[in-house]
Coordinates of C-alpha atoms and ligand atoms in Angstrom, one line a residue:
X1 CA 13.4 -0.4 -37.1
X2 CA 10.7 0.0 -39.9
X3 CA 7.0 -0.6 -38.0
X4 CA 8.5 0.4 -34.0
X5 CA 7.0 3.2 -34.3
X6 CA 3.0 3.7 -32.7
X7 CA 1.4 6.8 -34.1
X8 CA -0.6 8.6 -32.4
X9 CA -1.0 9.2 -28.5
X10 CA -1.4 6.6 -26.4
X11 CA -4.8 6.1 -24.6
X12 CA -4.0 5.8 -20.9
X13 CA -6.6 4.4 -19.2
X14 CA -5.4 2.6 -15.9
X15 CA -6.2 4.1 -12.5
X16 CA -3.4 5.7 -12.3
X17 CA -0.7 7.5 -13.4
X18 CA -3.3 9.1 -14.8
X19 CA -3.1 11.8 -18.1
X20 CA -1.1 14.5 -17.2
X21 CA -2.9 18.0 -18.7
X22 CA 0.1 19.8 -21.1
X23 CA -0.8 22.9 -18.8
X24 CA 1.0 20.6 -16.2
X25 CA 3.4 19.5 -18.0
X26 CA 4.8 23.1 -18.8
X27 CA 4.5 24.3 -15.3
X28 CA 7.1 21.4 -14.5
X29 CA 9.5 22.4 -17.3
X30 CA 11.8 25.1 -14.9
X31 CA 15.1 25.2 -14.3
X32 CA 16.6 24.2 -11.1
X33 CA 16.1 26.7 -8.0
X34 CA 17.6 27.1 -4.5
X35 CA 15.1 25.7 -2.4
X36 CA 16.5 27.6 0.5
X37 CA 16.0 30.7 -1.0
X38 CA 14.2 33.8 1.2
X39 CA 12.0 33.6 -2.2
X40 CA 10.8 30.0 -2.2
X41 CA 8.4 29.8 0.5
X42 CA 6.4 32.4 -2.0
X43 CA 5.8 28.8 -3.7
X44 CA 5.4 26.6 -1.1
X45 CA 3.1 28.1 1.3
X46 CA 0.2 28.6 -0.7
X47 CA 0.3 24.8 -1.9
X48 CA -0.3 23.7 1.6
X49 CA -3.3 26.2 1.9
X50 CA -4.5 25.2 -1.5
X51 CA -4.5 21.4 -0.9
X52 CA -6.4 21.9 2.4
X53 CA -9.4 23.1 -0.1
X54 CA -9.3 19.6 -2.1
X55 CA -9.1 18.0 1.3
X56 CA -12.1 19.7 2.4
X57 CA -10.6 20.7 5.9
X58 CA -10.2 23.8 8.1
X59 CA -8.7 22.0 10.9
X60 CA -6.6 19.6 9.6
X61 CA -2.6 20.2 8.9
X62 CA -1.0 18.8 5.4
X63 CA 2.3 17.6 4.3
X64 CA 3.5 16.9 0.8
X65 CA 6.9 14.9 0.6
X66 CA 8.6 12.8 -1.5
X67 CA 7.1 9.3 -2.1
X68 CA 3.9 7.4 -3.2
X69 CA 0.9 6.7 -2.0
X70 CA 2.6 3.7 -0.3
X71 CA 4.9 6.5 1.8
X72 CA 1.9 8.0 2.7
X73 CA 0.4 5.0 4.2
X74 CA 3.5 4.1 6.3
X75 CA 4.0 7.8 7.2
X76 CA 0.0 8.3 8.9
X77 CA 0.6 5.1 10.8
X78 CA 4.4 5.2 11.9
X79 CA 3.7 8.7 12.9
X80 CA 0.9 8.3 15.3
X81 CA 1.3 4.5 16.3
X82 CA 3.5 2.1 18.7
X83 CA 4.7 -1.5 17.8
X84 CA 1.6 -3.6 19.1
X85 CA -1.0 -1.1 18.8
X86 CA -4.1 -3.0 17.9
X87 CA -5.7 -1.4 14.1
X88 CA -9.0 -2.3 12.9
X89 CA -9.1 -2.8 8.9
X90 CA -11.8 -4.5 6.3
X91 CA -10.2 -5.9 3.6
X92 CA -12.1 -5.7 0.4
X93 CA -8.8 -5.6 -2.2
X94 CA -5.4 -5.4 -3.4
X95 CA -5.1 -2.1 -1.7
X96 CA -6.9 -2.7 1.4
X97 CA -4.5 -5.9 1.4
X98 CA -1.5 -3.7 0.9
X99 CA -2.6 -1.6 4.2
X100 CA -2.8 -4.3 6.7
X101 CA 0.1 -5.9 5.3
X102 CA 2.0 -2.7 5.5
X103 CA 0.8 -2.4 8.9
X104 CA 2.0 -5.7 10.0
X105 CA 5.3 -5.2 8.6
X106 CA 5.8 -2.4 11.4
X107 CA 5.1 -4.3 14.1
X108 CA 0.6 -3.2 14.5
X109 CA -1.3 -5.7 15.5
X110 CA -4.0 -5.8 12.7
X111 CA -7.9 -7.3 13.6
X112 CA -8.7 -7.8 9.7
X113 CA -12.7 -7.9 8.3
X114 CA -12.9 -10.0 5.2
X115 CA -15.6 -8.5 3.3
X116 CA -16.8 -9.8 -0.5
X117 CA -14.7 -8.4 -3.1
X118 CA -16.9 -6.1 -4.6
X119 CA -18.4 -4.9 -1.7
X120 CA -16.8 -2.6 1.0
X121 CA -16.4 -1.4 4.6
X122 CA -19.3 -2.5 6.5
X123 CA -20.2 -0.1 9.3
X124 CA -22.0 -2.1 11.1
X125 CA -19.7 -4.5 11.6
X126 CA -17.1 -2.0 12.5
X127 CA -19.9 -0.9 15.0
X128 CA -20.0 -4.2 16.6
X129 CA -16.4 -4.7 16.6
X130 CA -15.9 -1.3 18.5
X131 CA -18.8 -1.7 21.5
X132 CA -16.7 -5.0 22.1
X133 CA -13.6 -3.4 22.4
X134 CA -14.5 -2.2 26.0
X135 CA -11.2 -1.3 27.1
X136 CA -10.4 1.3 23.8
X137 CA -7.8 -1.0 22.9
X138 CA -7.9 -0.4 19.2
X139 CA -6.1 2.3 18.2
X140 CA -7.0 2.8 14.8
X141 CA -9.5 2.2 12.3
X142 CA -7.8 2.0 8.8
X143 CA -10.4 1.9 5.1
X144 CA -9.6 2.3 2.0
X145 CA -12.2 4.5 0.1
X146 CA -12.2 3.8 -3.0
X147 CA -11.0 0.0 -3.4
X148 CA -8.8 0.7 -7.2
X149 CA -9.1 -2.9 -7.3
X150 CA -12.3 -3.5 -7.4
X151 CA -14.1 -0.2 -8.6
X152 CA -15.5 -0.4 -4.9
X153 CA -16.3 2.9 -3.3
X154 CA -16.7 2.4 1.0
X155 CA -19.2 5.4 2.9
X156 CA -16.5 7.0 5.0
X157 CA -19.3 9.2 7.0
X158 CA -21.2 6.1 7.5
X159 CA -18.0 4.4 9.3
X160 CA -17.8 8.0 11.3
X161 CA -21.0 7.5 12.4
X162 CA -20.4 3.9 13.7
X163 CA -17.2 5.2 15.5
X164 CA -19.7 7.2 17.1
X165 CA -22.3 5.4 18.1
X166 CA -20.0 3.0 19.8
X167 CA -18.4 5.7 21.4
X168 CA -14.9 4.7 20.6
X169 CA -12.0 7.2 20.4
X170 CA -9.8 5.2 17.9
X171 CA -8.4 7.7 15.0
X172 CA -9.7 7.2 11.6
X173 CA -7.1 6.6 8.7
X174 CA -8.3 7.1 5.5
X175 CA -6.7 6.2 2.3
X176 CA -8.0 8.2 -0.9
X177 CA -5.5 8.1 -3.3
X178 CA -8.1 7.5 -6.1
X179 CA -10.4 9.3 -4.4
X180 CA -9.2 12.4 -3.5
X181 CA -9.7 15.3 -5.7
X182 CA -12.2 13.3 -7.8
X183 CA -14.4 11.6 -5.3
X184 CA -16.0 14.1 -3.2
X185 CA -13.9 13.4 0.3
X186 CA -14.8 15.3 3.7
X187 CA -12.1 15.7 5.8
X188 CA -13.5 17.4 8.5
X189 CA -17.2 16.9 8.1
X190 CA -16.4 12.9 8.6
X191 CA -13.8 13.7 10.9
X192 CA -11.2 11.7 9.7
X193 CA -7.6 11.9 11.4
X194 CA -5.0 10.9 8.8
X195 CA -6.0 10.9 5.0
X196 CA -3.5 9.7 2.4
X197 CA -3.5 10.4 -1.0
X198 CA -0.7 10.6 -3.7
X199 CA 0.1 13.0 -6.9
X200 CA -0.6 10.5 -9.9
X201 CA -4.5 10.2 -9.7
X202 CA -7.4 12.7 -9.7
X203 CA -4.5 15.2 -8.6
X204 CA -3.4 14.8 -12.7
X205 CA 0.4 14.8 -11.5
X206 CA 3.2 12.3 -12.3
X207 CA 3.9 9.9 -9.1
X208 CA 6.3 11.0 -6.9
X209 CA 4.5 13.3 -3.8
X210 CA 2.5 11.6 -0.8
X211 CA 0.3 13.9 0.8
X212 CA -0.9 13.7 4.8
X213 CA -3.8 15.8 5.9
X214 CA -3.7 15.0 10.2
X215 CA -6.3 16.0 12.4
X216 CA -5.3 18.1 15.8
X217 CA -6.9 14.9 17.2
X218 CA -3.3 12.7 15.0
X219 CA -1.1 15.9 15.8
X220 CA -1.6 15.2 19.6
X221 CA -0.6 11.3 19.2
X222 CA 2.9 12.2 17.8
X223 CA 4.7 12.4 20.7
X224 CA 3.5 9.1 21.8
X225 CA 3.8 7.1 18.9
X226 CA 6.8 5.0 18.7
X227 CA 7.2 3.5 15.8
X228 CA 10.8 3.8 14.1
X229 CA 10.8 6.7 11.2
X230 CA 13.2 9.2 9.9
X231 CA 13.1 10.4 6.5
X232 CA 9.3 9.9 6.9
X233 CA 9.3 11.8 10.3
X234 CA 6.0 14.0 10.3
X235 CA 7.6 16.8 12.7
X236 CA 10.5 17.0 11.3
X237 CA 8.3 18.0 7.8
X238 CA 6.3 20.3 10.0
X239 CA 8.8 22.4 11.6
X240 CA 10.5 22.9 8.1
X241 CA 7.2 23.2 6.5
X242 CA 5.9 26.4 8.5
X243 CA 8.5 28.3 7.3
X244 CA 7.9 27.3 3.6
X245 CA 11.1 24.7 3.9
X246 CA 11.6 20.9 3.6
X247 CA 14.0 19.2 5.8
X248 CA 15.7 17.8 2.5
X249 CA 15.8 18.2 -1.1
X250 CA 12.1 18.6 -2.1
X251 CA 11.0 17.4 -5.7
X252 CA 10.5 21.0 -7.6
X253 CA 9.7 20.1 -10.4
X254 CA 6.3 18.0 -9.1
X255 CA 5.7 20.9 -6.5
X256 CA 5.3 23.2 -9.6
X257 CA 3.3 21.0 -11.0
X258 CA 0.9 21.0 -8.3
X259 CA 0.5 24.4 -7.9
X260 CA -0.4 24.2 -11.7
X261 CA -2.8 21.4 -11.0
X262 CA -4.6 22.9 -7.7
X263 CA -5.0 26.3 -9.6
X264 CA -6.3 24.0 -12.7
X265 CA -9.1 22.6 -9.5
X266 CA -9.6 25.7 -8.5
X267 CA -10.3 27.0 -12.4
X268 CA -12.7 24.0 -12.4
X269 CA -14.2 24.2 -8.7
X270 CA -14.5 21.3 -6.9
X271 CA -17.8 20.7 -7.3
X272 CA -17.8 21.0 -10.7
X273 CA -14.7 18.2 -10.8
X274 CA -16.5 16.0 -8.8
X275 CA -19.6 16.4 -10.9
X276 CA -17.5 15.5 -14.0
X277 CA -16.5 12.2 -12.5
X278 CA -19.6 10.9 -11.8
X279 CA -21.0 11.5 -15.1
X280 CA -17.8 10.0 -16.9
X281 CA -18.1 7.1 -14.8
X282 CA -22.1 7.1 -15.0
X283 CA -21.4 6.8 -18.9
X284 CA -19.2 3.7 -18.5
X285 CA -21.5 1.9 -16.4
X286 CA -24.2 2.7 -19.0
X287 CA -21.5 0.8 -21.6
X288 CA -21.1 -1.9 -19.2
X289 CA -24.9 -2.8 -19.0
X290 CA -25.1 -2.9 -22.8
X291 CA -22.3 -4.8 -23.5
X292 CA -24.3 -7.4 -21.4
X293 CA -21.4 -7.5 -18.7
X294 CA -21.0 -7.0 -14.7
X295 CA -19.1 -4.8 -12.3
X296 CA -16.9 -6.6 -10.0
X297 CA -18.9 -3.7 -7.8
X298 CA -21.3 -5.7 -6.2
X299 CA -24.4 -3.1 -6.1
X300 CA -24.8 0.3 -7.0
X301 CA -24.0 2.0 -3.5
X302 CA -20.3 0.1 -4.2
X303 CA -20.0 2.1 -7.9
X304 CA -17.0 3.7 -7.7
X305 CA -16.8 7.4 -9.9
X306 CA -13.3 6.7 -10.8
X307 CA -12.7 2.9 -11.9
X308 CA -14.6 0.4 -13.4
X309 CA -13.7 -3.4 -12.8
X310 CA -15.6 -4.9 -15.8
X311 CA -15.9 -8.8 -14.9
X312 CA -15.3 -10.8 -18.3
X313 CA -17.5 -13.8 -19.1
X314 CA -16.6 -17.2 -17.8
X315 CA -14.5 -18.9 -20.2
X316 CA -12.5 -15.1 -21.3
X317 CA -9.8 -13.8 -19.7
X318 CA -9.0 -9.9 -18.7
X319 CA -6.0 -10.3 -19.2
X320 CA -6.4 -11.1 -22.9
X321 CA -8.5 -8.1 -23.7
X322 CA -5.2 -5.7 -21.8
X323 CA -2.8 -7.4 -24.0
X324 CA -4.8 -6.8 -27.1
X325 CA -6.1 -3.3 -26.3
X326 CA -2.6 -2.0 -26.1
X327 CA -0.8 -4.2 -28.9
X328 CA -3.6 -3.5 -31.5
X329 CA -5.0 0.2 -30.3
X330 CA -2.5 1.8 -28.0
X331 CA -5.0 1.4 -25.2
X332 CA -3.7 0.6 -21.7
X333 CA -6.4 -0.7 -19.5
X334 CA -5.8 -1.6 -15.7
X335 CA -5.4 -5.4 -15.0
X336 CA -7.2 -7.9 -12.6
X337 CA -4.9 -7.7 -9.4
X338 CA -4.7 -11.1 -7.2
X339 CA -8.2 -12.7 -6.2
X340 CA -9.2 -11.1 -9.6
X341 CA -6.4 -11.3 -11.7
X342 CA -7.5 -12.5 -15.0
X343 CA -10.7 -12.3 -14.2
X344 CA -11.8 -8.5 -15.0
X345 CA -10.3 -5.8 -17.1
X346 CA -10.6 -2.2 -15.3
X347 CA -11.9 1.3 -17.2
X348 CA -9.8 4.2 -15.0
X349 CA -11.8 7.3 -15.9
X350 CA -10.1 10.0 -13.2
X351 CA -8.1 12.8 -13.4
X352 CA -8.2 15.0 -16.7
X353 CA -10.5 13.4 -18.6
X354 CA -13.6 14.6 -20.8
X355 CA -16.2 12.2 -22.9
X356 CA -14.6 12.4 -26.0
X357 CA -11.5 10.5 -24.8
X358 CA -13.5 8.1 -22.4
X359 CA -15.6 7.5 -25.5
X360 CA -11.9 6.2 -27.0
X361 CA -11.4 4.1 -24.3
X362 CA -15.0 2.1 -24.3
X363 CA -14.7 2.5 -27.9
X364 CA -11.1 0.4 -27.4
X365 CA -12.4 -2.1 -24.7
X366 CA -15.5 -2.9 -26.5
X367 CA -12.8 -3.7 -30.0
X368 CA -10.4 -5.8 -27.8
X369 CA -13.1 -7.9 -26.5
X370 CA -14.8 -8.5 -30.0
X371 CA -11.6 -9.3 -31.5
X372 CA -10.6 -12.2 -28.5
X373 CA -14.3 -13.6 -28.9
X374 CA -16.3 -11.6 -26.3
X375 CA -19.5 -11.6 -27.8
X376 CA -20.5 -8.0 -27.2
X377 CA -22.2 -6.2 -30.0
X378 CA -20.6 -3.7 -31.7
X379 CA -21.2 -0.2 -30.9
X380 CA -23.4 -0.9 -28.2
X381 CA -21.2 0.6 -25.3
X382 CA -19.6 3.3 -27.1
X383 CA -24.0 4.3 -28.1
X384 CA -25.5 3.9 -24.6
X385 CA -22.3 5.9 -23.2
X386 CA -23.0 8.6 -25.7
X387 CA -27.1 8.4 -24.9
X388 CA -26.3 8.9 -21.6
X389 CA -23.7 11.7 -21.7
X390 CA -26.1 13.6 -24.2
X391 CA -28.7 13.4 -21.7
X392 CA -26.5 14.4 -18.6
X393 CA -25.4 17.4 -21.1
X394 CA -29.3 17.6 -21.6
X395 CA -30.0 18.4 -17.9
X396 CA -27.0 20.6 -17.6
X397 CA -27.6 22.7 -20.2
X398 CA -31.2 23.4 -19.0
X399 CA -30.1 23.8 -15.1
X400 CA -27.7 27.0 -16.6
X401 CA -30.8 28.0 -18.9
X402 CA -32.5 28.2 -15.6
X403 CA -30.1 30.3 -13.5
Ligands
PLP1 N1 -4.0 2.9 -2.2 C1 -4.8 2.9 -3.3 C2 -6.3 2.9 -3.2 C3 -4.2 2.8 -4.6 O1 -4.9 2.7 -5.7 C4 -2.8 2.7 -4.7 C5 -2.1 2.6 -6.0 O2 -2.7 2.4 -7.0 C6 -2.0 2.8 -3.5 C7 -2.7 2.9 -2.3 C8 -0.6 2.7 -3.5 O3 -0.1 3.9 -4.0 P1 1.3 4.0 -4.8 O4 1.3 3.0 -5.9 O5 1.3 5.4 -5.2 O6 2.4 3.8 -3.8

């Protein structure tokens, strides 16, 4: 069909699945193995090791299995909970929403914290919440850090420290699916017990592999924790996991690719990955604020290093600019989800990622919303993104002079 085809590569800029490197993408092209074989451990082993180091822990045990980052939630909590058990959870966003509703679904009894959307967990009022609860009734403490929603990154440390101060022994669950391995995320040092993340975000993978990091703190609740799984059964993945097994037919392809991806991290250094997130996503605010527009991100300690919600004016619609930034320039954007559906159009900028191509993608956004009547000017994000990328580069450059 003359005109069906789109030249050129598509610019994929939701929050996940995010661009998957070519490097990747090779490492996953391999024939078929016997995943029982006295050789595949060789493989397996060292991923578990390897993704300890993005999850910034010593202590803490990981599994990778088949799923998404929706898997992962119900595996943390059906692992190390009982129908009833009484949770803790702000809700700030779609995913934060998704939590608790999961949650409910399995029979936990969820106390829920509206906050603003924009804004995000409030330790504080998880402080107060937790001296209340004198008898250590709830179980669990469940925040989202980053809020792909709403561009809304929550202080996990802070909330440790309220757990703290209030003296309450309820685990902390932690879901960073677009945080981890972009966001800097401390496992041990904020003594989280169950963190979730999934392969299609800063890990650069397609979807398809949830990964649980528990704390000996979660490994101990196990045996107590009565909700029903199976194929999600944590000790079941253990025990065939310290010999380099699965208990069922793992996804090869995806676990090459992550040993291609955590070696690509490694290449990078952490830091260094971290680093580049917040100056891609430094450069996008800096397009935001000269286009004359708002993050749904309430104040800067929300910003999140990995999405941007970008509120459109009264009178536009997000949804419009999505629909013409991929029919006209190839460009998929992330949408407004519920409370903000139609109401902000959302800049992913995680995984593997440089300027030039986020410079496409503010370069695409800022077309789109010219062309449905957004009065930005033209070339005004695309400039103060490149001002402030040349002056991060700047700095850089002269911190290396210096070493
Ligand atoms: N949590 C967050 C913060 C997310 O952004 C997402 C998906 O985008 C999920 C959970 C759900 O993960 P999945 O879609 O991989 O099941």
């Amino acid at each position: 069909m003359a005109g069906a085809r789109r030249p050129g590569r598509n610019f994929l800029f939701v929050p996940g699945p995010t661009n998957v490197p070519d490097r990747i993408l090779r490492a996953m092209h391999i024939p078929m193995e016997d995943h029982r074989s006295p050789d595949f451990p060789k493989l397996t082993i060292p991923l578990f090791e390897e993704m300890k180091k993005v999850f910034q822990t010593k202590e803490g045990q990981v599994v990778i299995f088949p799923s998404s980052g929706t898997g992962a939630w119900e595996s943390a909590l059906t692992n190390t909970r009982a129908p009833g058990d009484k949770l803790l959870a702000p809700r700030f966003g779609q995913f934060s929403h998704l939590w608790i509703d999961l949650a409910r679904r399995h029979g936990l009894d969820v106390i829920v914290q509206e906050e603003e959307w924009g804004t995000g967990a409030d330790p504080d009022r998880i402080e107060e919440e937790l001296r209340a609860d004198k008898n250590h009734e709830i179980k669990g403490i469940l925040v989202v850090h980053n809020e792909t929603a709403t561009g809304v990154t929550s202080d996990i440390a802070a909330v440790r420290r309220a757990m703290d101060a209030a003296g309450h022994p309820a685990l902390l669950y932690v879901d960073g699916v677009s945080s981890i391995g972009s966001i800097d995320f401390r496992f041990d040092e904020w003594g989280v017990d169950l963190a979730i993340t999934g392969s299609q975000k800063g890990m650069m993978l397609p979807a398809g592999l949830g990964i649980v990091c528990a704390s000996p703190k979660a490994l101990a609740q196990m045996d107590d924790a009565t909700c029903t799984r199976a194929y999600f059964n944590l000790a079941d993945q253990f025990n065939a996991n310290a010999g380099g097994y699965f208990p069922y037919t793992p996804a090869l392809p995806l676990l090459y690719g992550l040993r291609e991806s955590l070696a690509m991290m490694s290449e990078e250094g952490l830091e260094n990955v971290f680093a580049r997130h917040r100056t891609l996503a430094s450069g996008t605010r800096a397009a935001v604020d000269a286009w004359g527009l708002l993050l749904c991100a309430k104040a800067p300690k929300w910003h999140s290093d990995t999405v941007s919600a970008i509120m459109v004016p009264d009178g536009f619609s997000g949804a419009d600019v999505i629909e013409r930034a991929y029919r006209r320039y190839n460009l998929a954007l992330g949408a407004g989800l519920s409370e903000v559906a139609g109401k902000l159009f959302r800049i992913g900028h995680l995984g593997d990622l440089n300027e030039l191509m986020l410079l496409g993608a503010i370069s695409g956004a800022e077309m789109s919303m010219r062309d449905v009547g957004i009065p930005v000017e033209p070339g005004s994000g695309v400039a103060a993104a490149q001002e402030y990328f040349r002056n991060a580069n700047g700095a850089a450059e002269q911190r290396l002079a210096a070493e």
